[in-house]
PDB file of C-alpha atoms in Angstrom:
ATOM      1  CA  MET B   1      -3.550 -11.481  -9.675  1.00 59.00           C
ATOM      2  CA  LYS B   2      -0.521 -10.568  -7.591  1.00 73.00           C
ATOM      3  CA  PRO B   3       0.043  -6.938  -6.561  1.00 79.00           C
ATOM      4  CA  PHE B   4       2.630  -4.876  -8.420  1.00 75.00           C
ATOM      5  CA  LEU B   5       4.337  -3.667  -5.235  1.00 78.00           C
ATOM      6  CA  ARG B   6       5.435  -6.452  -2.923  1.00 83.00           C
ATOM      7  CA  LYS B   7       7.745  -6.737   0.062  1.00 84.00           C
ATOM      8  CA  ASP B   8      11.001  -6.969  -1.838  1.00 85.00           C
ATOM      9  CA  GLY B   9      13.998  -4.775  -2.457  1.00 86.00           C
ATOM     10  CA  ARG B  10      12.891  -3.396  -5.814  1.00 87.00           C
ATOM     11  CA  SER B  11       9.522  -2.265  -4.469  1.00 88.00           C
ATOM     12  CA  PHE B  12      11.136  -0.550  -1.488  1.00 91.00           C
ATOM     13  CA  TYR B  13      13.639   1.192  -3.779  1.00 91.00           C
ATOM     14  CA  PHE B  14      10.818   2.359  -6.052  1.00 90.00           C
ATOM     15  CA  LEU B  15       8.909   3.779  -3.078  1.00 92.00           C
ATOM     16  CA  PHE B  16      12.098   5.455  -1.837  1.00 93.00           C
ATOM     17  CA  CYS B  17      12.512   7.130  -5.236  1.00 92.00           C
ATOM     18  CA  VAL B  18       8.908   8.370  -5.150  1.00 93.00           C
ATOM     19  CA  LEU B  19       9.404   9.800  -1.664  1.00 94.00           C
ATOM     20  CA  PHE B  20      12.735  11.368  -2.666  1.00 93.00           C
ATOM     21  CA  LEU B  21      11.156  13.120  -5.652  1.00 92.00           C
ATOM     22  CA  GLY B  22       8.300  14.342  -3.466  1.00 93.00           C
ATOM     23  CA  ALA B  23      10.718  15.638  -0.856  1.00 91.00           C
ATOM     24  CA  ILE B  24      12.710  17.558  -3.478  1.00 89.00           C
ATOM     25  CA  VAL B  25       9.603  19.156  -4.971  1.00 88.00           C
ATOM     26  CA  ILE B  26       8.190  20.090  -1.557  1.00 90.00           C
ATOM     27  CA  TYR B  27      11.536  21.518  -0.438  1.00 87.00           C
ATOM     28  CA  ARG B  28      11.800  23.643  -3.568  1.00 85.00           C
ATOM     29  CA  LEU B  29       8.238  24.930  -3.124  1.00 85.00           C
ATOM     30  CA  ILE B  30       8.502  25.908   0.553  1.00 86.00           C
ATOM     31  CA  SER B  31      12.138  27.000   0.654  1.00 82.00           C
ATOM     32  CA  ASP B  32      12.585  30.640   1.703  1.00 76.00           C
ATOM     33  CA  GLU B  33      15.745  31.157  -0.273  1.00 79.00           C
ATOM     34  CA  ARG B  34      15.439  31.020  -4.032  1.00 76.00           C
ATOM     35  CA  PRO B  35      17.842  28.421  -5.414  1.00 72.00           C
ATOM     36  CA  SER B  36      19.168  28.751  -8.913  1.00 83.00           C
ATOM     37  CA  VAL B  37      16.960  27.472 -11.695  1.00 83.00           C
ATOM     38  CA  LEU B  38      19.711  25.217 -13.020  1.00 88.00           C
ATOM     39  CA  ASN B  39      20.161  23.608  -9.609  1.00 85.00           C
ATOM     40  CA  SER B  40      16.424  22.952  -9.346  1.00 85.00           C
ATOM     41  CA  ILE B  41      16.240  21.509 -12.858  1.00 89.00           C
ATOM     42  CA  LEU B  42      19.217  19.225 -12.231  1.00 90.00           C
ATOM     43  CA  LEU B  43      17.867  17.919  -8.912  1.00 89.00           C
ATOM     44  CA  ILE B  44      14.387  17.259 -10.251  1.00 90.00           C
ATOM     45  CA  SER B  45      15.674  15.649 -13.463  1.00 93.00           C
ATOM     46  CA  VAL B  46      18.008  13.340 -11.528  1.00 93.00           C
ATOM     47  CA  ALA B  47      15.143  12.342  -9.237  1.00 93.00           C
ATOM     48  CA  LEU B  48      12.855  11.707 -12.238  1.00 94.00           C
ATOM     49  CA  LEU B  49      15.501   9.636 -14.022  1.00 95.00           C
ATOM     50  CA  ASN B  50      16.089   7.637 -10.857  1.00 94.00           C
ATOM     51  CA  LEU B  51      12.344   7.061 -10.463  1.00 94.00           C
ATOM     52  CA  SER B  52      11.881   6.009 -14.088  1.00 95.00           C
ATOM     53  CA  SER B  53      14.831   3.616 -13.879  1.00 94.00           C
ATOM     54  CA  ALA B  54      13.454   2.031 -10.719  1.00 92.00           C
ATOM     55  CA  PHE B  55       9.977   1.734 -12.270  1.00 93.00           C
ATOM     56  CA  TYR B  56      11.285   0.118 -15.450  1.00 94.00           C
ATOM     57  CA  SER B  57      13.389  -2.343 -13.483  1.00 92.00           C
ATOM     58  CA  LEU B  58      10.415  -3.257 -11.286  1.00 90.00           C
ATOM     59  CA  TYR B  59       8.107  -3.519 -14.307  1.00 91.00           C
ATOM     60  CA  ASP B  60      10.539  -5.768 -16.186  1.00 92.00           C
ATOM     61  CA  VAL B  61      10.899  -8.147 -13.225  1.00 89.00           C
ATOM     62  CA  ARG B  62       7.136  -8.326 -12.691  1.00 87.00           C
ATOM     63  CA  LYS B  63       6.568  -8.992 -16.404  1.00 89.00           C
ATOM     64  CA  LYS B  64       9.078 -11.845 -16.340  1.00 90.00           C
ATOM     65  CA  GLU B  65       7.448 -13.291 -13.215  1.00 86.00           C
ATOM     66  CA  ARG B  66       4.022 -13.099 -14.821  1.00 85.00           C
ATOM     67  CA  ASN B  67       5.232 -14.855 -17.989  1.00 87.00           C
ATOM     68  CA  ARG B  68       6.912 -17.572 -15.939  1.00 83.00           C
ATOM     69  CA  ASP B  69       3.695 -18.434 -14.072  1.00 69.00           C
TER      70      ASP B  69
END
């Protein structure tokens, strides 16, 4: 069975989205200044939507590759 994450553009974009979400959460947790709640919610929701879109795109491509084999 082939691995889900490979050395292609979609896998790298998915990993970038995971790291971006982690960076946002860590920044919000250790930041000295308290940002507005709305700003935090918007940043985290955009990062989550970006991550879910990248995951679905990667999943769809892998499913098509698996059916083709």
